[in-house]
CSV table of C-alpha atoms in Angstrom, one decimal:
chain,number,residue,atom,x,y,z
Q,13,MET,CA,-0.2,-0.2,0.0
Q,14,LYS,CA,1.1,3.3,-1.3
Q,15,SER,CA,2.1,5.6,2.5
Q,16,ILE,CA,0.2,8.6,2.7
Q,17,LYS,CA,2.6,11.7,3.1
Q,18,HIS,CA,1.7,15.1,4.9
Q,19,LEU,CA,0.1,17.6,2.7
Q,20,LYS,CA,1.3,21.0,3.0
Q,21,LEU,CA,0.0,23.6,0.4
Q,22,SER,CA,1.7,27.0,-0.8
Q,23,GLU,CA,-0.1,30.0,-1.0
Q,24,GLN,CA,-0.3,29.9,-4.5
Q,25,GLU,CA,-1.7,26.4,-4.6
Q,26,GLN,CA,-4.4,27.5,-1.7
Q,27,LEU,CA,-5.5,30.2,-4.1
Q,28,ASN,CA,-5.4,28.3,-7.1
Q,29,ILE,CA,-7.4,25.7,-5.4
Q,30,ARG,CA,-10.2,28.5,-4.0
Q,31,GLY,CA,-10.7,29.4,-7.4
Q,32,LEU,CA,-11.1,25.8,-8.9
Q,33,LEU,CA,-13.9,25.0,-6.0
Q,34,ASN,CA,-15.6,28.2,-7.6
Q,35,ARG,CA,-15.8,27.3,-10.7
Q,36,ASN,CA,-16.2,23.3,-10.8
Q,37,THR,CA,-18.9,23.0,-7.9
Q,38,ARG,CA,-22.4,22.5,-7.2
Q,39,GLU,CA,-24.9,22.1,-4.4
Q,40,LEU,CA,-26.9,18.9,-4.0
Q,41,GLN,CA,-30.5,19.0,-2.1
Q,42,ASN,CA,-28.4,16.8,0.7
Q,43,GLY,CA,-25.9,19.5,1.3
Q,44,CYS,CA,-23.5,17.9,-0.1
Q,45,LEU,CA,-20.9,20.3,-2.3
Q,46,GLU,CA,-20.0,17.7,-5.5
Q,47,TRP,CA,-17.0,18.2,-8.0
Q,48,ILE,CA,-18.0,18.2,-11.4
Q,49,ALA,CA,-14.8,18.9,-13.0
Q,50,GLY,CA,-11.7,16.2,-13.5
Q,51,THR,CA,-11.5,12.6,-11.2
Q,52,ASN,CA,-9.5,9.8,-10.8
Q,53,GLY,CA,-11.9,7.4,-11.8
Q,54,GLU,CA,-13.0,7.0,-7.8
Q,55,TYR,CA,-12.2,10.4,-6.9
Q,56,PRO,CA,-11.9,13.9,-7.8
Q,57,VAL,CA,-8.6,15.4,-8.3
Q,58,LEU,CA,-7.5,18.5,-9.8
Q,59,TRP,CA,-4.4,20.5,-10.6
Q,60,THR,CA,-2.7,23.1,-8.3
Q,61,GLY,CA,-0.6,24.4,-11.1
Q,62,VAL,CA,2.6,22.2,-9.1
Q,63,ARG,CA,0.7,19.0,-8.6
Q,64,GLN,CA,-2.6,17.0,-9.1
Q,65,LEU,CA,-4.2,16.6,-5.6
Q,66,ALA,CA,-7.2,14.2,-4.6
Q,67,VAL,CA,-9.7,17.6,-4.1
Q,68,HIS,CA,-11.1,16.2,-0.6
Q,69,ARG,CA,-7.6,16.4,1.0
Q,70,ALA,CA,-6.8,19.5,-0.6
Q,71,VAL,CA,-10.0,21.4,0.7
Q,72,THR,CA,-9.2,19.8,3.8
Q,73,ALA,CA,-5.6,21.1,3.8
Q,74,LEU,CA,-6.8,24.4,3.5
Q,75,THR,CA,-7.9,24.7,6.8
Q,76,ILE,CA,-6.0,21.8,9.6
Q,77,PRO,CA,-3.0,19.9,8.7
Q,78,ILE,CA,-2.9,16.3,7.0
Q,79,GLN,CA,-0.7,14.6,9.1
Q,80,ASP,CA,1.4,11.1,7.4
Q,81,GLY,CA,-0.9,8.5,7.7
Q,82,GLN,CA,-4.0,10.0,8.1
Q,83,ILE,CA,-6.5,10.2,5.5
Q,84,VAL,CA,-9.6,12.4,4.6
Q,85,ARG,CA,-13.1,10.4,5.4
Q,86,HIS,CA,-16.5,11.7,3.9
Q,87,LEU,CA,-19.0,11.4,6.8
Q,88,CYS,CA,-21.7,12.0,4.0
Q,89,HIS,CA,-20.1,8.8,2.0
Q,90,ASN,CA,-20.1,10.4,-0.9
Q,91,LYS,CA,-17.0,10.3,-3.2
Q,92,LEU,CA,-17.5,13.4,-5.1
Q,93,CYS,CA,-18.2,15.6,-2.4
Q,94,VAL,CA,-16.1,18.2,-1.3
Q,95,LYS,CA,-17.2,20.0,1.3
Q,96,ALA,CA,-15.2,20.9,4.2
Q,97,GLU,CA,-18.4,20.3,6.9
Q,98,HIS,CA,-18.4,16.7,5.3
Q,99,LEU,CA,-14.8,16.2,5.7
Q,100,LYS,CA,-12.6,14.9,8.7
Q,101,VAL,CA,-9.2,13.8,9.2
Q,102,GLY,CA,-9.0,10.3,10.8
Q,103,SER,CA,-7.0,6.6,10.0
Q,104,LEU,CA,-8.1,3.8,7.9
Q,105,LYS,CA,-9.2,2.4,11.0
Q,106,GLU,CA,-11.9,4.9,11.5
Q,107,ASN,CA,-12.9,5.2,7.4
Q,108,GLY,CA,-13.6,1.4,7.8
Q,109,GLU,CA,-15.7,1.7,10.8
Q,110,ASP,CA,-17.7,4.3,8.7
Q,111,GLU,CA,-18.1,2.2,5.6
Q,112,SER,CA,-19.2,-0.5,8.5
Q,113,LEU,CA,-22.1,2.1,10.0
Q,114,LYS,CA,-23.4,3.2,6.2
Q,115,HIS,CA,-23.5,-0.4,5.6
Q,116,TYR,CA,-25.5,-1.1,8.3
Q,117,ASN,CA,-27.8,1.7,7.6
Q,118,LEU,CA,-28.2,0.4,3.9
Q,119,ASN,CA,-29.1,-2.9,5.3
Q,120,GLU,CA,-30.9,-2.2,9.0
Q,121,GLN,CA,-34.1,-3.9,8.3
Q,122,PHE,CA,-32.0,-6.9,7.6
Q,123,TYR,CA,-29.8,-6.8,10.3
Q,124,LYS,CA,-33.2,-6.2,12.9
Q,125,GLN,CA,-34.8,-9.4,11.2
Q,126,ALA,CA,-31.6,-11.2,11.7
Q,127,ALA,CA,-31.2,-10.3,15.1
Q,128,ILE,CA,-35.2,-11.4,16.1
Q,129,PHE,CA,-34.0,-15.0,14.8
Q,130,VAL,CA,-31.1,-15.2,16.8
Q,131,LYS,CA,-33.0,-13.8,20.3
Q,132,GLN,CA,-35.5,-17.0,19.3
Q,133,GLY,CA,-32.4,-19.4,19.2
Q,134,TYR,CA,-31.0,-19.7,15.4
Q,135,SER,CA,-27.4,-19.1,14.7
Q,136,VAL,CA,-26.1,-16.1,13.7
Q,137,MET,CA,-25.3,-17.8,10.1
Q,138,SER,CA,-28.7,-19.7,10.0
Q,139,ALA,CA,-29.9,-15.8,11.2
Q,140,CYS,CA,-28.4,-14.3,7.9
Q,141,TYR,CA,-29.4,-16.7,5.6
Q,142,ARG,CA,-33.1,-16.6,6.5
Q,143,VAL,CA,-32.9,-12.9,5.7
Q,144,GLY,CA,-30.1,-12.8,2.7
Q,145,LEU,CA,-27.4,-11.0,4.2
Q,146,PRO,CA,-23.8,-12.5,3.9
Q,147,TYR,CA,-22.4,-14.1,7.0
Q,148,SER,CA,-18.9,-12.2,8.3
Q,149,SER,CA,-17.6,-11.1,11.4
Q,150,LEU,CA,-18.7,-7.9,10.5
Q,151,THR,CA,-22.4,-9.1,10.0
Q,152,ARG,CA,-22.1,-11.1,13.2
Q,153,ARG,CA,-20.8,-8.0,15.5
Q,154,ILE,CA,-23.5,-5.9,14.0
Q,155,ILE,CA,-26.2,-8.5,15.0
Q,156,ASN,CA,-24.7,-9.7,18.0
Q,157,GLU,CA,-24.5,-5.6,19.1
Q,158,THR,CA,-28.2,-5.3,17.8
Q,159,CYS,CA,-28.9,-8.1,20.7
Q,160,ARG,CA,-28.2,-6.1,23.2
């Protein structure tokens, strides 16, 4: 895995980024500020005049420092969103926990149904099978927490 390096922006890069944000974003009804220019196939990217950067990292670096090993998490789970309020510096572990929560929210009714089966005495694996959830350590943990 490529190591994630500290990001520091020059004054000229900061000016260029702010200008690009004004010209290349649109506000969505859900509050996201979506990048409408180029991407690397997954995340928005921009050219600062010196180097190419992921837009969500550049936006975050405008206001707070990003240290070695830190990533920028999308709290809204929209990879095209570059709204500073929707971005948070964190670790890969925290990002994984965010994904778990997103997964739970998308499948909440299935987890609740599976928890009912577990409370009735079925194994977690059997409960997952009955409601159509894949059985994994994540699924097992979420169902067990739902049963509490």
